[in-house]
């Protein structure tokens, strides 16, 4: 399992982030406080307060791929 703190700042970034998550065969979740949503669900992402810290939780051990694909979002 790989965890990364991320920042999403606009609707275009949500769409791009969601498309990147769909490239992975594993479970991809976003956590914001006590809320967890499926990162492959665009409606789930829109339900989060993007002003709060977000954590991407990828159910994969391929850390290098996660870091490369999401490099624009990792903080």
mmCIF file of N, CA and C in Angstrom:
data_model
loop_
_atom_site.group_PDB
_atom_site.id
_atom_site.type_symbol
_atom_site.label_atom_id
_atom_site.label_comp_id
_atom_site.label_asym_id
_atom_site.label_seq_id
_atom_site.Cartn_x
_atom_site.Cartn_y
_atom_site.Cartn_z
ATOM 1 N N UNK A 1 0.844 -1.173 0.000
ATOM 2 C CA UNK A 1 0.000 0.000 0.000
ATOM 3 C C UNK A 1 0.895 1.243 0.000
ATOM 4 N N UNK A 2 0.526 2.194 -0.823
ATOM 5 C CA UNK A 2 1.289 3.426 -0.963
ATOM 6 C C UNK A 2 0.407 4.605 -0.579
ATOM 7 N N UNK A 3 0.939 5.496 0.243
ATOM 8 C CA UNK A 3 0.195 6.681 0.677
ATOM 9 C C UNK A 3 0.988 7.929 0.313
ATOM 10 N N UNK A 4 0.279 8.903 -0.269
ATOM 11 C CA UNK A 4 0.906 10.171 -0.636
ATOM 12 C C UNK A 4 -0.049 11.319 -0.331
ATOM 13 N N UNK A 5 0.482 12.398 0.243
ATOM 14 C CA UNK A 5 -0.298 13.614 0.433
ATOM 15 C C UNK A 5 -0.352 14.343 -0.897
ATOM 16 N N UNK A 6 -1.558 14.778 -1.269
ATOM 17 C CA UNK A 6 -1.723 15.427 -2.565
ATOM 18 C C UNK A 6 -2.514 16.721 -2.421
ATOM 19 N N UNK A 7 -2.480 17.516 -3.478
ATOM 20 C CA UNK A 7 -3.229 18.766 -3.541
ATOM 21 C C UNK A 7 -3.896 18.845 -4.911
ATOM 22 N N UNK A 8 -5.209 19.057 -4.910
ATOM 23 C CA UNK A 8 -5.982 19.257 -6.137
ATOM 24 C C UNK A 8 -6.621 20.631 -6.016
ATOM 25 N N UNK A 9 -6.419 21.486 -7.032
ATOM 26 C CA UNK A 9 -6.837 22.876 -6.889
ATOM 27 C C UNK A 9 -7.928 23.342 -7.839
ATOM 28 N N UNK A 10 -8.278 22.550 -8.851
ATOM 29 C CA UNK A 10 -9.281 23.026 -9.807
ATOM 30 C C UNK A 10 -10.088 21.858 -10.363
ATOM 31 N N UNK A 11 -11.166 22.190 -11.056
ATOM 32 C CA UNK A 11 -12.010 21.161 -11.665
ATOM 33 C C UNK A 11 -11.236 20.409 -12.744
ATOM 34 N N UNK A 12 -10.431 21.119 -13.526
ATOM 35 C CA UNK A 12 -9.617 20.447 -14.543
ATOM 36 C C UNK A 12 -8.653 19.458 -13.900
ATOM 37 N N UNK A 13 -8.081 19.829 -12.761
ATOM 38 C CA UNK A 13 -7.167 18.918 -12.057
ATOM 39 C C UNK A 13 -7.917 17.698 -11.534
ATOM 40 N N UNK A 14 -9.155 17.886 -11.094
ATOM 41 C CA UNK A 14 -9.958 16.744 -10.637
ATOM 42 C C UNK A 14 -10.153 15.769 -11.783
ATOM 43 N N UNK A 15 -10.515 16.278 -12.952
ATOM 44 C CA UNK A 15 -10.756 15.422 -14.116
ATOM 45 C C UNK A 15 -9.488 14.664 -14.507
ATOM 46 N N UNK A 16 -8.365 15.358 -14.532
ATOM 47 C CA UNK A 16 -7.097 14.719 -14.902
ATOM 48 C C UNK A 16 -6.689 13.689 -13.847
ATOM 49 N N UNK A 17 -6.805 14.063 -12.571
ATOM 50 C CA UNK A 17 -6.458 13.156 -11.476
ATOM 51 C C UNK A 17 -7.303 11.887 -11.541
ATOM 52 N N UNK A 18 -8.593 12.047 -11.773
ATOM 53 C CA UNK A 18 -9.511 10.921 -11.861
ATOM 54 C C UNK A 18 -9.123 9.997 -13.021
ATOM 55 N N UNK A 19 -8.753 10.566 -14.154
ATOM 56 C CA UNK A 19 -8.328 9.766 -15.308
ATOM 57 C C UNK A 19 -7.031 9.007 -15.008
ATOM 58 N N UNK A 20 -6.125 9.625 -14.280
ATOM 59 C CA UNK A 20 -4.879 8.952 -13.902
ATOM 60 C C UNK A 20 -5.155 7.778 -12.970
ATOM 61 N N UNK A 21 -6.079 7.956 -12.042
ATOM 62 C CA UNK A 21 -6.436 6.875 -11.116
ATOM 63 C C UNK A 21 -7.018 5.679 -11.869
ATOM 64 N N UNK A 22 -7.785 5.962 -12.911
ATOM 65 C CA UNK A 22 -8.418 4.895 -13.692
ATOM 66 C C UNK A 22 -7.396 4.027 -14.414
ATOM 67 N N UNK A 23 -6.173 4.496 -14.573
ATOM 68 C CA UNK A 23 -5.124 3.721 -15.230
ATOM 69 C C UNK A 23 -4.611 2.566 -14.365
ATOM 70 N N UNK A 24 -4.917 2.607 -13.081
ATOM 71 C CA UNK A 24 -4.431 1.594 -12.153
ATOM 72 C C UNK A 24 -5.494 0.512 -11.959
ATOM 73 N N UNK A 25 -5.059 -0.745 -11.912
ATOM 74 C CA UNK A 25 -5.979 -1.862 -11.692
ATOM 75 C C UNK A 25 -6.307 -2.049 -10.212
ATOM 76 N N UNK A 26 -5.532 -1.426 -9.347
ATOM 77 C CA UNK A 26 -5.718 -1.581 -7.897
ATOM 78 C C UNK A 26 -6.743 -0.577 -7.372
ATOM 79 N N UNK A 27 -7.126 -0.751 -6.115
ATOM 80 C CA UNK A 27 -8.003 0.213 -5.452
ATOM 81 C C UNK A 27 -7.242 1.511 -5.233
ATOM 82 N N UNK A 28 -7.917 2.619 -5.483
ATOM 83 C CA UNK A 28 -7.354 3.953 -5.276
ATOM 84 C C UNK A 28 -8.377 4.733 -4.453
ATOM 85 N N UNK A 29 -7.967 5.212 -3.289
ATOM 86 C CA UNK A 29 -8.863 5.967 -2.418
ATOM 87 C C UNK A 29 -8.270 7.328 -2.110
ATOM 88 N N UNK A 30 -9.163 8.263 -1.802
ATOM 89 C CA UNK A 30 -8.752 9.576 -1.310
ATOM 90 C C UNK A 30 -9.315 9.729 0.090
ATOM 91 N N UNK A 31 -8.476 10.176 1.005
ATOM 92 C CA UNK A 31 -8.901 10.406 2.380
ATOM 93 C C UNK A 31 -8.777 11.887 2.698
ATOM 94 N N UNK A 32 -9.803 12.389 3.356
ATOM 95 C CA UNK A 32 -9.802 13.768 3.842
ATOM 96 C C UNK A 32 -10.415 13.733 5.233
ATOM 97 N N UNK A 33 -9.544 13.794 6.233
ATOM 98 C CA UNK A 33 -10.034 13.658 7.603
ATOM 99 C C UNK A 33 -10.605 12.262 7.810
ATOM 100 N N UNK A 34 -11.853 12.178 8.239
ATOM 101 C CA UNK A 34 -12.483 10.877 8.479
ATOM 102 C C UNK A 34 -13.228 10.344 7.260
ATOM 103 N N UNK A 35 -13.193 11.082 6.152
ATOM 104 C CA UNK A 35 -13.906 10.687 4.944
ATOM 105 C C UNK A 35 -12.975 9.995 3.951
ATOM 106 N N UNK A 36 -13.440 8.881 3.405
ATOM 107 C CA UNK A 36 -12.723 8.131 2.380
ATOM 108 C C UNK A 36 -13.640 7.980 1.178
ATOM 109 N N UNK A 37 -13.106 8.252 -0.015
ATOM 110 C CA UNK A 37 -13.875 8.058 -1.243
ATOM 111 C C UNK A 37 -13.014 7.301 -2.253
ATOM 112 N N UNK A 38 -13.683 6.674 -3.197
ATOM 113 C CA UNK A 38 -13.008 5.998 -4.288
ATOM 114 C C UNK A 38 -12.443 7.063 -5.220
ATOM 115 N N UNK A 39 -11.138 7.072 -5.418
ATOM 116 C CA UNK A 39 -10.500 8.088 -6.260
ATOM 117 C C UNK A 39 -10.823 7.892 -7.734
ATOM 118 N N UNK A 40 -11.379 6.741 -8.086
ATOM 119 C CA UNK A 40 -11.801 6.494 -9.462
ATOM 120 C C UNK A 40 -13.219 7.017 -9.714
ATOM 121 N N UNK A 41 -13.853 7.537 -8.683
ATOM 122 C CA UNK A 41 -15.196 8.102 -8.785
ATOM 123 C C UNK A 41 -15.104 9.626 -8.781
ATOM 124 N N UNK A 42 -15.413 10.228 -9.908
ATOM 125 C CA UNK A 42 -15.322 11.691 -9.990
ATOM 126 C C UNK A 42 -16.308 12.352 -9.031
ATOM 127 N N UNK A 43 -17.474 11.746 -8.852
ATOM 128 C CA UNK A 43 -18.450 12.297 -7.901
ATOM 129 C C UNK A 43 -17.921 12.202 -6.469
ATOM 130 N N UNK A 44 -17.205 11.126 -6.175
ATOM 131 C CA UNK A 44 -16.601 10.991 -4.856
ATOM 132 C C UNK A 44 -15.597 12.098 -4.587
ATOM 133 N N UNK A 45 -14.769 12.397 -5.582
ATOM 134 C CA UNK A 45 -13.774 13.467 -5.420
ATOM 135 C C UNK A 45 -14.468 14.810 -5.221
ATOM 136 N N UNK A 46 -15.527 15.072 -6.001
ATOM 137 C CA UNK A 46 -16.251 16.334 -5.864
ATOM 138 C C UNK A 46 -16.920 16.474 -4.490
ATOM 139 N N UNK A 47 -17.154 15.359 -3.805
ATOM 140 C CA UNK A 47 -17.812 15.436 -2.499
ATOM 141 C C UNK A 47 -16.853 15.865 -1.387
ATOM 142 N N UNK A 48 -15.554 15.881 -1.676
ATOM 143 C CA UNK A 48 -14.560 16.260 -0.666
ATOM 144 C C UNK A 48 -14.310 17.766 -0.667
ATOM 145 N N UNK A 49 -13.916 18.281 0.477
ATOM 146 C CA UNK A 49 -13.496 19.676 0.593
ATOM 147 C C UNK A 49 -12.029 19.741 0.166
ATOM 148 N N UNK A 50 -11.780 20.282 -1.011
ATOM 149 C CA UNK A 50 -10.426 20.295 -1.565
ATOM 150 C C UNK A 50 -9.505 21.286 -0.866
ATOM 151 N N UNK A 51 -10.049 22.092 0.044
ATOM 152 C CA UNK A 51 -9.217 23.010 0.821
ATOM 153 C C UNK A 51 -8.526 22.292 1.980
ATOM 154 N N UNK A 52 -9.012 21.107 2.315
ATOM 155 C CA UNK A 52 -8.409 20.315 3.384
ATOM 156 C C UNK A 52 -7.333 19.406 2.797
ATOM 157 N N UNK A 53 -6.384 18.957 3.629
ATOM 158 C CA UNK A 53 -5.354 18.037 3.133
ATOM 159 C C UNK A 53 -5.989 16.735 2.627
ATOM 160 N N UNK A 54 -5.472 16.228 1.513
ATOM 161 C CA UNK A 54 -5.942 14.971 0.929
ATOM 162 C C UNK A 54 -4.814 13.956 0.946
ATOM 163 N N UNK A 55 -5.175 12.705 1.127
ATOM 164 C CA UNK A 55 -4.192 11.632 1.079
ATOM 165 C C UNK A 55 -4.654 10.599 0.067
ATOM 166 N N UNK A 56 -3.795 10.308 -0.897
ATOM 167 C CA UNK A 56 -4.050 9.252 -1.868
ATOM 168 C C UNK A 56 -3.566 7.945 -1.267
ATOM 169 N N UNK A 57 -4.430 6.946 -1.284
ATOM 170 C CA UNK A 57 -4.080 5.621 -0.780
ATOM 171 C C UNK A 57 -4.232 4.646 -1.943
ATOM 172 N N UNK A 58 -3.109 4.164 -2.449
ATOM 173 C CA UNK A 58 -3.094 3.250 -3.586
ATOM 174 C C UNK A 58 -2.742 1.857 -3.085
ATOM 175 N N UNK A 59 -3.563 0.888 -3.401
ATOM 176 C CA UNK A 59 -3.347 -0.483 -2.955
ATOM 177 C C UNK A 59 -2.362 -1.183 -3.894
ATOM 178 N N UNK A 60 -1.168 -0.626 -3.974
ATOM 179 C CA UNK A 60 -0.097 -1.181 -4.799
ATOM 180 C C UNK A 60 1.231 -0.938 -4.105
ATOM 181 N N UNK A 61 2.182 -1.792 -4.410
ATOM 182 C CA UNK A 61 3.532 -1.614 -3.873
ATOM 183 C C UNK A 61 4.456 -0.952 -4.885
ATOM 184 N N UNK A 62 3.925 -0.592 -6.043
ATOM 185 C CA UNK A 62 4.709 0.052 -7.098
ATOM 186 C C UNK A 62 4.824 1.553 -6.813
ATOM 187 N N UNK A 63 5.631 1.877 -5.818
ATOM 188 C CA UNK A 63 5.792 3.258 -5.358
ATOM 189 C C UNK A 63 6.317 4.148 -6.468
ATOM 190 N N UNK A 64 7.264 3.652 -7.254
ATOM 191 C CA UNK A 64 7.850 4.459 -8.324
ATOM 192 C C UNK A 64 6.802 4.880 -9.347
ATOM 193 N N UNK A 65 5.906 3.974 -9.704
ATOM 194 C CA UNK A 65 4.862 4.316 -10.681
ATOM 195 C C UNK A 65 3.897 5.347 -10.104
ATOM 196 N N UNK A 66 3.486 5.163 -8.863
ATOM 197 C CA UNK A 66 2.579 6.127 -8.220
ATOM 198 C C UNK A 66 3.238 7.503 -8.176
ATOM 199 N N UNK A 67 4.492 7.555 -7.775
ATOM 200 C CA UNK A 67 5.203 8.830 -7.698
ATOM 201 C C UNK A 67 5.328 9.496 -9.069
ATOM 202 N N UNK A 68 5.577 8.703 -10.100
ATOM 203 C CA UNK A 68 5.717 9.257 -11.449
ATOM 204 C C UNK A 68 4.381 9.758 -11.998
ATOM 205 N N UNK A 69 3.344 8.954 -11.869
ATOM 206 C CA UNK A 69 2.042 9.308 -12.441
ATOM 207 C C UNK A 69 1.436 10.517 -11.731
ATOM 208 N N UNK A 70 1.596 10.600 -10.424
ATOM 209 C CA UNK A 70 0.962 11.665 -9.647
ATOM 210 C C UNK A 70 1.929 12.765 -9.214
ATOM 211 N N UNK A 71 3.054 12.895 -9.893
ATOM 212 C CA UNK A 71 4.083 13.855 -9.497
ATOM 213 C C UNK A 71 3.570 15.291 -9.461
ATOM 214 N N UNK A 72 2.603 15.634 -10.297
ATOM 215 C CA UNK A 72 2.062 16.997 -10.314
ATOM 216 C C UNK A 72 1.149 17.297 -9.118
ATOM 217 N N UNK A 73 0.739 16.263 -8.408
ATOM 218 C CA UNK A 73 -0.216 16.422 -7.306
ATOM 219 C C UNK A 73 0.398 16.203 -5.922
ATOM 220 N N UNK A 74 1.523 15.517 -5.871
ATOM 221 C CA UNK A 74 2.148 15.195 -4.577
ATOM 222 C C UNK A 74 2.746 16.454 -3.950
ATOM 223 N N UNK A 75 2.452 16.641 -2.664
ATOM 224 C CA UNK A 75 3.010 17.782 -1.933
ATOM 225 C C UNK A 75 3.949 17.306 -0.852
#
